[in-house]
Structure formats: C-alpha cells, structure tokens
PDB file of C-alpha atoms in Angstrom:
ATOM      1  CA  UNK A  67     219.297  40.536 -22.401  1.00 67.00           C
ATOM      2  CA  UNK A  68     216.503  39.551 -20.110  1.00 87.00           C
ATOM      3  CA  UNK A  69     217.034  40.667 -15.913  1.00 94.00           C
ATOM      4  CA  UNK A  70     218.379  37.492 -14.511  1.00 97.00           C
ATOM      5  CA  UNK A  71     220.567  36.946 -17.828  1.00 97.00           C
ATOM      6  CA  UNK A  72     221.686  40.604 -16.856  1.00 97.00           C
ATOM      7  CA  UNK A  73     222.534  40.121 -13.268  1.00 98.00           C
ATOM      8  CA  UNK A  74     223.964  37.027 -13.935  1.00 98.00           C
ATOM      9  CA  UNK A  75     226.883  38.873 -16.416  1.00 98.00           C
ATOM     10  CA  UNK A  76     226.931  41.830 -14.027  1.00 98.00           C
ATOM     11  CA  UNK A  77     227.837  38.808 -11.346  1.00 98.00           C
ATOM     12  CA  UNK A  78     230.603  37.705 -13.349  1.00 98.00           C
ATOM     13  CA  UNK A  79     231.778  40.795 -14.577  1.00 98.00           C
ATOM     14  CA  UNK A  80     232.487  41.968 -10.917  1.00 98.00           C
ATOM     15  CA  UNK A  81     233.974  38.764  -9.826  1.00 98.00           C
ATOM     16  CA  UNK A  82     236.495  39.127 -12.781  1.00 97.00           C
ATOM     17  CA  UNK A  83     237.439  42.508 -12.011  1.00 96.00           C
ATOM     18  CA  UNK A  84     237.123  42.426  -8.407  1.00 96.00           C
ATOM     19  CA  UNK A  85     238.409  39.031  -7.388  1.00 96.00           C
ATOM     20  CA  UNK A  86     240.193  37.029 -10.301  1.00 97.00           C
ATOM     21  CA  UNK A  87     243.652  37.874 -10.575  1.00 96.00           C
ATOM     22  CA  UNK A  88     247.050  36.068 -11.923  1.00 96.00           C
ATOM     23  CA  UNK A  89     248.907  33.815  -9.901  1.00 95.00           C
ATOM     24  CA  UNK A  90     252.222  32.134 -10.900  1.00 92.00           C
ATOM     25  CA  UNK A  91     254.254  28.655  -9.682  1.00 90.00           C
ATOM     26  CA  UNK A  92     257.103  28.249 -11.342  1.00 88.00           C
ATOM     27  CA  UNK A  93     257.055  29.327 -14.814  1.00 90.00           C
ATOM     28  CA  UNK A  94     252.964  28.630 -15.230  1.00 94.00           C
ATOM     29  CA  UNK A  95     250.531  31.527 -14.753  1.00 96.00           C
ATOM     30  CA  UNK A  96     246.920  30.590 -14.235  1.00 97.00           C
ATOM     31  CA  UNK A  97     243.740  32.648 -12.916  1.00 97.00           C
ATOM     32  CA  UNK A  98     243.777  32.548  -8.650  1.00 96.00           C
ATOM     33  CA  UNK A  99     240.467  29.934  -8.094  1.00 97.00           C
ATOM     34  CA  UNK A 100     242.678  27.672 -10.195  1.00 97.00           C
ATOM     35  CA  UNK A 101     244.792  25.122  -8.215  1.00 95.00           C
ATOM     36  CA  UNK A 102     248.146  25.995  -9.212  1.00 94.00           C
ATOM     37  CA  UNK A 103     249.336  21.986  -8.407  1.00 93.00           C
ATOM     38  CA  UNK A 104     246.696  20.705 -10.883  1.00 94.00           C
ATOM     39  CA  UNK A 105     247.483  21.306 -14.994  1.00 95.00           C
ATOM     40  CA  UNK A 106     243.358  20.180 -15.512  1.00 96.00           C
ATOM     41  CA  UNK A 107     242.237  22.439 -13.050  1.00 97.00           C
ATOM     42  CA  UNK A 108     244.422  25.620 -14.351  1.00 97.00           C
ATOM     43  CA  UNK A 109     243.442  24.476 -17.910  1.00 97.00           C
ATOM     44  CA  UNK A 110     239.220  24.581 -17.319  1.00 98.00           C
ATOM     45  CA  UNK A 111     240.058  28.234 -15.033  1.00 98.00           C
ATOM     46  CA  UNK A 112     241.600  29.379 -18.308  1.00 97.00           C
ATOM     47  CA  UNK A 113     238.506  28.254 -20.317  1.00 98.00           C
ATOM     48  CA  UNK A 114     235.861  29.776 -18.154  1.00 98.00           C
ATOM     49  CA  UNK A 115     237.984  32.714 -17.810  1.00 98.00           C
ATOM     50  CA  UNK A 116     238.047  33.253 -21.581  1.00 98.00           C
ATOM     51  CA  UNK A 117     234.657  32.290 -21.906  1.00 98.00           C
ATOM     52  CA  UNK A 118     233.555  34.866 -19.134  1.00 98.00           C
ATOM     53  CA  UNK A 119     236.180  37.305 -20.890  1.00 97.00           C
ATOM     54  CA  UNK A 120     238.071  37.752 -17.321  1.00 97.00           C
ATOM     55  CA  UNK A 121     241.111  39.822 -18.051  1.00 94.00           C
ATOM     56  CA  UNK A 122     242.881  39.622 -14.791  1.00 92.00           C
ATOM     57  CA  UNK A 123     245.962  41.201 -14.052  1.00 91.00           C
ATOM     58  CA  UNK A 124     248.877  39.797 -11.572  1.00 88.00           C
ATOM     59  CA  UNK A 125     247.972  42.335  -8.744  1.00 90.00           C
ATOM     60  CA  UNK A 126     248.038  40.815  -5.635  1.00 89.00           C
ATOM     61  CA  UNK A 127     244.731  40.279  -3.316  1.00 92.00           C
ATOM     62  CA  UNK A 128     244.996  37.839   0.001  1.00 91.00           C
ATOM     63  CA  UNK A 129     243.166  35.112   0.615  1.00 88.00           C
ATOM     64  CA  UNK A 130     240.953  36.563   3.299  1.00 91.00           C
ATOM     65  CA  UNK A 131     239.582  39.481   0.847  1.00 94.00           C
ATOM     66  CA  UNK A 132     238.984  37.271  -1.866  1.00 96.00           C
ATOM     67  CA  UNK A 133     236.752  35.372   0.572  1.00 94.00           C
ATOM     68  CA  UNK A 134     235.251  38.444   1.991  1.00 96.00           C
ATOM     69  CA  UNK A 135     234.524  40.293  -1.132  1.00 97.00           C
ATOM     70  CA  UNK A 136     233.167  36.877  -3.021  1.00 98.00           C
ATOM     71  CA  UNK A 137     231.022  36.565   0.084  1.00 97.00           C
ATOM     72  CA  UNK A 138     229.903  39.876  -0.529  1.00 98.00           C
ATOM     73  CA  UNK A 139     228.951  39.542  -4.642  1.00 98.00           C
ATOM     74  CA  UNK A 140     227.243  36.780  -3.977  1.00 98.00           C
ATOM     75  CA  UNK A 141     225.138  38.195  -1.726  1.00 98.00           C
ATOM     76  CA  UNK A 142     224.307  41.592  -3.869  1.00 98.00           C
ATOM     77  CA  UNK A 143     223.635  38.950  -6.535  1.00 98.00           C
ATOM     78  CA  UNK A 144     221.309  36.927  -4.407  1.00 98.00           C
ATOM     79  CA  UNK A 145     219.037  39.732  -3.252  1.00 98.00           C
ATOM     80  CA  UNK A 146     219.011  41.395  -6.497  1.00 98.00           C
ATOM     81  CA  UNK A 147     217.841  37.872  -8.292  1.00 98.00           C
ATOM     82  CA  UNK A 148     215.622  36.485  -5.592  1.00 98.00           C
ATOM     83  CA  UNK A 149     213.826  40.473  -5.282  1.00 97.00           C
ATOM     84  CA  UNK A 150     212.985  40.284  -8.651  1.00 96.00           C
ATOM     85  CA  UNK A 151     210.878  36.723  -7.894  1.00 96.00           C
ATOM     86  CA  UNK A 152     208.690  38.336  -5.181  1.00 94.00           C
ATOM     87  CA  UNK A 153     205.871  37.880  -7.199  1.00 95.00           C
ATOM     88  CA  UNK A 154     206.799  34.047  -6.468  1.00 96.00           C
ATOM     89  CA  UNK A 155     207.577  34.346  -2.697  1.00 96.00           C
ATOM     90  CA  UNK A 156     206.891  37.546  -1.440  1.00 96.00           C
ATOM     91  CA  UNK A 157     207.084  38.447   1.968  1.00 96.00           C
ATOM     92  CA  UNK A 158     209.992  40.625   3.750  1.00 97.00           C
ATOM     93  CA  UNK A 159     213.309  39.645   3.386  1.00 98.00           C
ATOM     94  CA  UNK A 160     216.681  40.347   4.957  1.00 97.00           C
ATOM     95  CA  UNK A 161     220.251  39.616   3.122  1.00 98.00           C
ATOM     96  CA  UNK A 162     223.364  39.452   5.294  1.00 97.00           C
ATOM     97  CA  UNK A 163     227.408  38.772   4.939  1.00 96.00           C
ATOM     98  CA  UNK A 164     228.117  40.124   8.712  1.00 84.00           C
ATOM     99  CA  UNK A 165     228.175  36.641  10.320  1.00 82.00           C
ATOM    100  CA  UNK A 166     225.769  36.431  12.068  1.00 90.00           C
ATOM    101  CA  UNK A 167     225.414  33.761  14.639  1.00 90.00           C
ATOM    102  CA  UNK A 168     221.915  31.612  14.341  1.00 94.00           C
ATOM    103  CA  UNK A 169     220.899  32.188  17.730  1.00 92.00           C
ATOM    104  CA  UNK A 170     219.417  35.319  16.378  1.00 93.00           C
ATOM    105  CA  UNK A 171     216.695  33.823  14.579  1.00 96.00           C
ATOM    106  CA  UNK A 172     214.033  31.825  15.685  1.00 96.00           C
ATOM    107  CA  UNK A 173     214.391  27.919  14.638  1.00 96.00           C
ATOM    108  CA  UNK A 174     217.763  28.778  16.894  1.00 95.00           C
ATOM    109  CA  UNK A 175     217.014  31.194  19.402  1.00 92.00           C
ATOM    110  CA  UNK A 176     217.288  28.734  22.544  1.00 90.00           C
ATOM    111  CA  UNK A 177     220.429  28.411  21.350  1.00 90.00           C
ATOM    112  CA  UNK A 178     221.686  31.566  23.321  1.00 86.00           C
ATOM    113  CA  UNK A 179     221.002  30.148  26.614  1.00 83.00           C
ATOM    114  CA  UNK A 180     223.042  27.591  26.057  1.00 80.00           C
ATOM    115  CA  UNK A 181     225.349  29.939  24.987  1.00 74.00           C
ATOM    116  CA  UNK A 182     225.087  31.270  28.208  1.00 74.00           C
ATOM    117  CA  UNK A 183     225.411  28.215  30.811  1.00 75.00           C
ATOM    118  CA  UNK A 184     228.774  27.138  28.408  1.00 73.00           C
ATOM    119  CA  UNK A 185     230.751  30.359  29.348  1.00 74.00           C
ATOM    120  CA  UNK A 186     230.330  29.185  33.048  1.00 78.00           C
ATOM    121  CA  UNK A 187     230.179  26.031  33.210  1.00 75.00           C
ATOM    122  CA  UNK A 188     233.551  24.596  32.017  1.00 75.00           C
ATOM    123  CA  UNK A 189     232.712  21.031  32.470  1.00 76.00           C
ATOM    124  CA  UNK A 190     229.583  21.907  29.942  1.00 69.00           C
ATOM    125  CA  UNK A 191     231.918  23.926  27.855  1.00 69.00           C
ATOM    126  CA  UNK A 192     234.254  20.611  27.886  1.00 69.00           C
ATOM    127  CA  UNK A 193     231.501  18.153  27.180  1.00 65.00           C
ATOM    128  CA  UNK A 194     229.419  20.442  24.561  1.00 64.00           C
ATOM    129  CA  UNK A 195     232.417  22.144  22.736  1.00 64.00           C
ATOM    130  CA  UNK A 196     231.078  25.467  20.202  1.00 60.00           C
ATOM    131  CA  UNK A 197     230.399  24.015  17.041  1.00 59.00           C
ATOM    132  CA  UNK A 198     226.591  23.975  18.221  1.00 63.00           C
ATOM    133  CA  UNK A 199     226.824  28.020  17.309  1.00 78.00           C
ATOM    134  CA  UNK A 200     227.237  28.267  13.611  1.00 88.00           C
ATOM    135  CA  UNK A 201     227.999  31.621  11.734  1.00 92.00           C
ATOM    136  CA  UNK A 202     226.796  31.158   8.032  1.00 95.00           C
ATOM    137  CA  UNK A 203     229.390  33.286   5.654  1.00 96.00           C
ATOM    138  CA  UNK A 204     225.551  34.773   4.014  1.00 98.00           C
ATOM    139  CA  UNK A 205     222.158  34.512   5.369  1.00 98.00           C
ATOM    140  CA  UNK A 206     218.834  35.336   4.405  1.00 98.00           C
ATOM    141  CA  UNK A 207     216.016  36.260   6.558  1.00 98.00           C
ATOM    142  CA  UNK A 208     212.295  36.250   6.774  1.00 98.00           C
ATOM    143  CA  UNK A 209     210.620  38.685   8.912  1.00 97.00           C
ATOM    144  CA  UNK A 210     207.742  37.659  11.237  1.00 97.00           C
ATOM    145  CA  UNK A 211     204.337  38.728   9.623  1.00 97.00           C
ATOM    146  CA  UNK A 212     202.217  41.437  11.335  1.00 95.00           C
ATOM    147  CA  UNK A 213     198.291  41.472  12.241  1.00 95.00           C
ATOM    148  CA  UNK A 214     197.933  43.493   9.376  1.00 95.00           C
ATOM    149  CA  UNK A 215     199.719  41.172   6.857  1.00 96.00           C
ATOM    150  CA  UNK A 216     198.171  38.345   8.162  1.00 96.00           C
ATOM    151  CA  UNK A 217     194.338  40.270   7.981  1.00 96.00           C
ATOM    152  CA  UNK A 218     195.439  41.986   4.473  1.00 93.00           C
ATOM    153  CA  UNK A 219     193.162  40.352   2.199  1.00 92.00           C
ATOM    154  CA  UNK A 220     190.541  39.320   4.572  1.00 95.00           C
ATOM    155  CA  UNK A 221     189.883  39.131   8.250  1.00 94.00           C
ATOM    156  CA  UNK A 222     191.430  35.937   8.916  1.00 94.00           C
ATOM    157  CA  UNK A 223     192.049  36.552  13.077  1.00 94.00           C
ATOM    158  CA  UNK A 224     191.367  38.525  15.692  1.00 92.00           C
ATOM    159  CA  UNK A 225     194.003  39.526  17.953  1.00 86.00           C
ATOM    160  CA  UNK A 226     191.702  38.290  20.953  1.00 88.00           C
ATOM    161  CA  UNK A 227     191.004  35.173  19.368  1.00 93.00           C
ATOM    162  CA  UNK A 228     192.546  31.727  21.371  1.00 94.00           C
ATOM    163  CA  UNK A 229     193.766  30.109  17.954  1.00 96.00           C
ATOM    164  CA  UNK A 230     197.339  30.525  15.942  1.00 96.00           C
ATOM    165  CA  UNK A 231     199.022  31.714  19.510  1.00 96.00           C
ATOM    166  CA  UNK A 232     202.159  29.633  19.473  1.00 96.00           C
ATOM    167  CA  UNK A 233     203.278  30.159  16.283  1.00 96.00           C
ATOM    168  CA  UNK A 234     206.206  32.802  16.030  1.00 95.00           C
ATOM    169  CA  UNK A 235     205.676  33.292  12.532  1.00 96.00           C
ATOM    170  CA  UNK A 236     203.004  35.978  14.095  1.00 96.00           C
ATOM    171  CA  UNK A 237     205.105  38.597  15.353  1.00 96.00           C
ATOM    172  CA  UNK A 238     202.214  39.145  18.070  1.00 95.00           C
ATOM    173  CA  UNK A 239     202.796  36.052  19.750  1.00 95.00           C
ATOM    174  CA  UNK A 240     206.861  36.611  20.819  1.00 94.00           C
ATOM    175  CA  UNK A 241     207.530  38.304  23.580  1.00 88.00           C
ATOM    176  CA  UNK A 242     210.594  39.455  22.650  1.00 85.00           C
ATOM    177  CA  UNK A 243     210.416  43.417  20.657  1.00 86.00           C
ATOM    178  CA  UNK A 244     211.608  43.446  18.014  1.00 90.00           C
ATOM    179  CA  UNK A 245     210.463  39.970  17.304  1.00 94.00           C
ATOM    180  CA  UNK A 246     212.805  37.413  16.348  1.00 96.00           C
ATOM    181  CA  UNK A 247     213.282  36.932  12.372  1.00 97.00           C
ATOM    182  CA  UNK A 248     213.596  33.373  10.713  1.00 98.00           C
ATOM    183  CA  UNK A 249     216.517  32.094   9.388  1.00 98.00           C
ATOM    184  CA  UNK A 250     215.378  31.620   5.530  1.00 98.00           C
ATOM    185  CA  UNK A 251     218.868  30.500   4.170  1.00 98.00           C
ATOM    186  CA  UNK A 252     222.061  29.467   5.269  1.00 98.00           C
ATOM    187  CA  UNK A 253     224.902  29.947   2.224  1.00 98.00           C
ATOM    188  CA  UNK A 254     228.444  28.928   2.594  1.00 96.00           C
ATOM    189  CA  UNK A 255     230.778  31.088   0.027  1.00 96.00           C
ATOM    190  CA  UNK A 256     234.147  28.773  -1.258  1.00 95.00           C
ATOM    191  CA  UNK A 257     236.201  30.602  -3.831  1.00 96.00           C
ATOM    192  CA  UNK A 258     238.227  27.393  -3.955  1.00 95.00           C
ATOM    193  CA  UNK A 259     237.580  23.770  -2.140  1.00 94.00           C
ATOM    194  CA  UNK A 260     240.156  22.111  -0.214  1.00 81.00           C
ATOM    195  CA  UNK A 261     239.069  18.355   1.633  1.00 65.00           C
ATOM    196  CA  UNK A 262     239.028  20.618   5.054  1.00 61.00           C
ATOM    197  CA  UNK A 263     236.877  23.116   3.954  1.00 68.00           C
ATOM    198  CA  UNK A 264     233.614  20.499   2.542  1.00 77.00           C
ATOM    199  CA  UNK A 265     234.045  19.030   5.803  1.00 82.00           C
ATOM    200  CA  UNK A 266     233.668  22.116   8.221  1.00 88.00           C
ATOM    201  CA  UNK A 267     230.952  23.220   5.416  1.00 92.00           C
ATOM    202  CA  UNK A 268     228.843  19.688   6.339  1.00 92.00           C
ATOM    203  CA  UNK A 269     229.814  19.858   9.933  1.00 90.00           C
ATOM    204  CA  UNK A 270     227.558  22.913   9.555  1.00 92.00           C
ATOM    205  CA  UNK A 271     224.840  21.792   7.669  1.00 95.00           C
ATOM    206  CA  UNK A 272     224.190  19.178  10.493  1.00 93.00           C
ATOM    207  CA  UNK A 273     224.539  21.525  13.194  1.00 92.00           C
ATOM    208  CA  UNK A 274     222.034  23.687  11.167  1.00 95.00           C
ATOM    209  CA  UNK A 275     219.730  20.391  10.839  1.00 95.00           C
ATOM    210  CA  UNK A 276     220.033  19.083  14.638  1.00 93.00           C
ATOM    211  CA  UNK A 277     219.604  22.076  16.282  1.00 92.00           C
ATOM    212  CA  UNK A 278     216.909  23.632  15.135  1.00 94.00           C
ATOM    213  CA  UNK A 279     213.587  23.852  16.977  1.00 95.00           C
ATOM    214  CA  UNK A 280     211.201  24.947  13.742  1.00 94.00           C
ATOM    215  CA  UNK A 281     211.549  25.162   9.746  1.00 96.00           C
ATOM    216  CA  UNK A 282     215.039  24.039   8.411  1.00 97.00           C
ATOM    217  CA  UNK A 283     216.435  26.614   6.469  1.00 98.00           C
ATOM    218  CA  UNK A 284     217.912  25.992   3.289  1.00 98.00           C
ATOM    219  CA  UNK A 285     221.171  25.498   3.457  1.00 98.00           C
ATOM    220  CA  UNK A 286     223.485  25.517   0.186  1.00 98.00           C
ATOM    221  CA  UNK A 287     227.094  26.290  -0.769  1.00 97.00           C
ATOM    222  CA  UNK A 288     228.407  28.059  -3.885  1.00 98.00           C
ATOM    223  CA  UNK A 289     231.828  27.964  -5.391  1.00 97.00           C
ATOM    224  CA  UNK A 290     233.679  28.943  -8.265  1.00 98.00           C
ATOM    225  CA  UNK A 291     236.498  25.933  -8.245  1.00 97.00           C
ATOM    226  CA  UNK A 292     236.883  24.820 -11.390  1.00 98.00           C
ATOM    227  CA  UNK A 293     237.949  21.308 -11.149  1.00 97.00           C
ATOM    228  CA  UNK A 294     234.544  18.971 -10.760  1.00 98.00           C
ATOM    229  CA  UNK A 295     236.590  16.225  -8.801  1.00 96.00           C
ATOM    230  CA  UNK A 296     237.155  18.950  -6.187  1.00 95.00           C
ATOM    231  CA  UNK A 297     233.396  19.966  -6.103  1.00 97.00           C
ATOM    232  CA  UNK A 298     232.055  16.683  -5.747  1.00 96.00           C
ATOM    233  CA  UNK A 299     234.174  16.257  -2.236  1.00 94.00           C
ATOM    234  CA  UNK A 300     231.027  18.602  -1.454  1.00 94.00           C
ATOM    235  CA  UNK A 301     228.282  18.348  -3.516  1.00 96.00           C
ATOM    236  CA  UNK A 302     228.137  14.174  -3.818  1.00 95.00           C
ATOM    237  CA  UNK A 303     225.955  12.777  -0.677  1.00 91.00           C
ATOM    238  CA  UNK A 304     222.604  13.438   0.918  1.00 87.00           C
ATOM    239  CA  UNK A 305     221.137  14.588   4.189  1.00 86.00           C
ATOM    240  CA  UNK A 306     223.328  17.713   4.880  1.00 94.00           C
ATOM    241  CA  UNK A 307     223.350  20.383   2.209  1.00 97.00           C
ATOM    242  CA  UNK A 308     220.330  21.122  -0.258  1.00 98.00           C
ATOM    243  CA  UNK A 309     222.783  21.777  -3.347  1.00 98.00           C
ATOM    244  CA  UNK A 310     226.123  23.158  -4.337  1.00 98.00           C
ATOM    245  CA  UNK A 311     225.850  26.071  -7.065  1.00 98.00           C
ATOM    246  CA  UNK A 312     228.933  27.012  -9.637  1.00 98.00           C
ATOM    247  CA  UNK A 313     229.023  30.482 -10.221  1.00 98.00           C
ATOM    248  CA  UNK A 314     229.275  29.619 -14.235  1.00 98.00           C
ATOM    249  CA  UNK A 315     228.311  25.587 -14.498  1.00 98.00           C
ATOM    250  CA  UNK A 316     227.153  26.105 -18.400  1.00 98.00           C
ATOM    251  CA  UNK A 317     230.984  27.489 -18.982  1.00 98.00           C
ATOM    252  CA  UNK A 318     232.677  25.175 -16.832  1.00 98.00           C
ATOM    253  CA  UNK A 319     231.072  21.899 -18.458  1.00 98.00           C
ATOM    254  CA  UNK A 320     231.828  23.552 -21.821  1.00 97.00           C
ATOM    255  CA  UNK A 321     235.429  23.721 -20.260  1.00 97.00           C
ATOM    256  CA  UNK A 322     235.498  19.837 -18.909  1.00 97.00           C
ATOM    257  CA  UNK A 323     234.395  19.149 -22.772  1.00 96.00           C
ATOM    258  CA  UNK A 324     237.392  20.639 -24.642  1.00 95.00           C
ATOM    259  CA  UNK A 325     239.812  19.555 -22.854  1.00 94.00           C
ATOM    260  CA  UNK A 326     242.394  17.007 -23.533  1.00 90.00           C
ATOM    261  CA  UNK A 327     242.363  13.819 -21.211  1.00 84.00           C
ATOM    262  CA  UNK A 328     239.129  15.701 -19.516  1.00 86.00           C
ATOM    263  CA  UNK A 329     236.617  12.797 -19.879  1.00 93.00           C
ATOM    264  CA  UNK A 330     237.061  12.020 -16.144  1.00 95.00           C
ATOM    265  CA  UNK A 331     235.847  15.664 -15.040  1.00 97.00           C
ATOM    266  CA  UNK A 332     232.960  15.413 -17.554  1.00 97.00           C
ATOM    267  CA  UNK A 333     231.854  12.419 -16.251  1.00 97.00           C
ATOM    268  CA  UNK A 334     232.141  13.663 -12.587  1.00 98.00           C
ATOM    269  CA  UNK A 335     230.570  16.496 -13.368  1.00 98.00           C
ATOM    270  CA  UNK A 336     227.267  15.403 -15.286  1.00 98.00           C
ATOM    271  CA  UNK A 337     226.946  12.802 -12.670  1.00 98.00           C
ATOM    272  CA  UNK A 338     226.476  15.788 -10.018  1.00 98.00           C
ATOM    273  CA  UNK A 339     224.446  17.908 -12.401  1.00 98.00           C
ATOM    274  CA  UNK A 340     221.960  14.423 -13.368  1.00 98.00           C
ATOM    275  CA  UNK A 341     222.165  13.252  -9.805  1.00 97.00           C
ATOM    276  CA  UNK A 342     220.690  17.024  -8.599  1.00 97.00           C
ATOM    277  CA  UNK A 343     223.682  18.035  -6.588  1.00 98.00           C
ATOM    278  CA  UNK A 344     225.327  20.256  -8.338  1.00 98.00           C
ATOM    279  CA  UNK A 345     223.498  23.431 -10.122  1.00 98.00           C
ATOM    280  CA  UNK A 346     224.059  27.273 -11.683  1.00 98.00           C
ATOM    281  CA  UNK A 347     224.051  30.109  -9.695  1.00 98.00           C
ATOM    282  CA  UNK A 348     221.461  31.336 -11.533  1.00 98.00           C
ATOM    283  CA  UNK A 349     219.231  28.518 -10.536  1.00 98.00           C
ATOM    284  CA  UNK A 350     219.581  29.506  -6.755  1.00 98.00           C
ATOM    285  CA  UNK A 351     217.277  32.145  -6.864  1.00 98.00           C
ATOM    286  CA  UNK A 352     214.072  29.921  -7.648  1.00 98.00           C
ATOM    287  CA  UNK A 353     215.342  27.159  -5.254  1.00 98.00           C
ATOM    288  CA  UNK A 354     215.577  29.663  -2.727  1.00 98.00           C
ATOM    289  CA  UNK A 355     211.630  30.690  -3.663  1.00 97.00           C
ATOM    290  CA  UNK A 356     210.269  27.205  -2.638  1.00 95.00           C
TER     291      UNK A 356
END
C-alpha cells in the first residue's frame, strides 16, 4: 500500500474506532453520522461502515467530542498527507485545531483593531455585530520567509535595497516580532450536516472572502454524512467555499449504487462530484498544494 493509500486507511481506521459508535431510535440501530430519521441515510452509513470494516460498539460519546476529536483526525491526517507533498509546495507550515481567531494572521490582522474599538463602542458593537471574527474549526499556516530563504539559491535582495518592502510575505518588512504568519487554509469539520450548520459554514466563507486585506485562503469543509441530499445543502453553489471533501466518497457512491430506491442520491451525488463540488479526502491534500 502506497503512503497516501496508507494514511488514508489509518484515517478511517481511527475514525471507526475513535468516533463511530451505535446509536438506536426505536427498535433500529444504525452507525452515529447516520441520521437516525432517514432509512436511506442509515442504510448508505451501514454500507460505508461495512465497506470501511467499522465495528462500532453502542458506547456512548457526546456530540461535542465527536466534533472535537473528528476535528482533531482530520487535522493529523492533513499534515501527515500534505508533508509528504513538500516536494510540491514546500515552504513552512503550521497545522492547528485550537481555534484560532483570523486576526492572527496577516490577510486579517487589522481585524484586531476593530476588535478593539467594538468592545467600547456599543453603538459600533450594535451596528457591526461579531461575525466579522471567524474561528476556523482547523487551520493551516504559512510562515513568512526569511532573508535567507528568500537569498537561498541566489542573491536575489539585499536587505538595504528599496524594492519588495511592503510585502509581508518577507518577514523583514513587519514590524511586529514574531512576524505575523498567513492564513494558508481555512477547514470547517461536520461529522453530520444539518440546514443550520451549511449556513453558519458559508456565513464564514464570506466573512473569510470580504475581509481579507491579501491572499484568500482556501477555504473548504469536510464531512462524513452519508446522505448526498444532505451534502449538497453545502457543497452545490459558487463563490463561498472552494470544495466539500467526504471522508470516503469512492465508498459512499458505491453505497448510493446498491441501494434500493437510491437513484435519487446517485444522481445528487455525481452531479456534485461532475460539477467539481464535491471531492475525497484524499484529494485535499493536492488542492491544498496549489
């Protein structure tokens, strides 16, 4: 098994003994990023499951660990993949589940002074709200470059020299020490999709898009719902997130195609995979690399 085929089953092979467990309504059991109201839905979680060979038990785990520790996977995944491409994108990178606020990074760092006059000004507070301070569930970031990166192969610039002084990818040009880091990647983690949660995931896209002052990051979201209707509430449209990734799309479209009654999902599902909006998680680590 080749390295990304290998991290990929170590991926799943952690979710399924770390995350999926059995829940139960009524007299049906089904694995917990199944929606217990939905027969397709439990029906395509049972598929993958097999297909992943899950064997989850009926210990209990809350919703807010589940979220916390798929948050976490993912991101051990997505640093492991995306180091072993460095030869693609190399530079010095940063991978973290602590929410961090975007102010922190550069495209966003004015950001905190507006932070600032909000808490008080309450007629600014009033008029601006908070949703202008978003706090990505994983983020990846890019270091500034140093005169001696930038001079590595060749003498490109002297330090003394009037050219390349406003941009902050040089860490020699901010003023502030350490030097501010760029926001690389903004990843939103959904175990499961509700209507509420797409829209408080695109409400932060555009935040992420209209605030900015520099590079947009790439921003994505990843899930492991199994019922394609339920994706596409998220991945269908343009102009807010890059792409939505399924932890296993190869075994959930398997899933949608033996079915009974499943032609709808199919359909819904190739149509996001055709139209570019819906991919594997395994495909994240190159998109990331462009």
């Amino acid at each position: 098994m080749r390295k990304l085929a290998a991290l990929r089953a170590n991926y799943h092979s952690r979710l399924g003994s770390r995350l999926v467990r059995l829940s139960k309504k009524e007299d049906v059991t089904y694995p917990n990023f199944a929606d217990g109201g939905s027969r397709t839905s439990i029906e395509i979680a049972r598929r993958i499951s097999a297909a992943l060979r899950f064997e989850p038990t009926a210990e209990r785990i809350d919703g807010q660990t589940i979220g916390n520790l798929f948050e976490i996977l993912t991101c051990e995944f997505i640093a492991d993949a995306f180091s072993a491409l460095t030869h693609l994108r190399p530079g010095r990178w940063d991978y973290r589940t602590a929410q961090t606020t975007i102010s922190r990074f550069a495209q966003y760092q004015h950001l905190s002074t507006l932070v600032s006059l909000v808490k008080t000004d309450s007629n600014l507070a009033a008029a601006l709200g908070h949703g202008y301070i978003v706090t990505p569930d994983i983020v990846i970031i890019r270091q500034p470059v140093t005169e001696n990166e930038v001079n590595n192969h060749e003498k490109l610039i002297e330090p003394d020299e009037p050219i390349a002084r406003l941009t902050q990818f040089r860490a020699a040009n901010q003023s502030e020490s350490p030097a501010c880091a760029f926001l690389h990647a903004s990843i939103s983690c959904k175990w499961t999709i509700r209507s509420d949660r797409s829209q408080n995931t695109r409400t932060e896209a555009l935040n992420l898009i209209r605030n900015r002052k520099g590079p947009l990051p790439h921003i994505v979201a990843v899930t492991a719902d199994p019922l394609p209707m339920r994706i596409a509430s998220l991945a269908l449209g343009t102009g807010d997130l890059d792409c939505v990734y399924h932890v296993a799309l190869p075994e959930l479209r398997a899933a949608c195609a033996g079915i009974d009654r499943g032609e709808d999902q199919l359909e819904m599902l190739d149509t996001m995979i055709q139209g570019s909006r819906l991919r594997d998680i395994s495909d994240l680590p190159f998109d990331l690399a462009v």
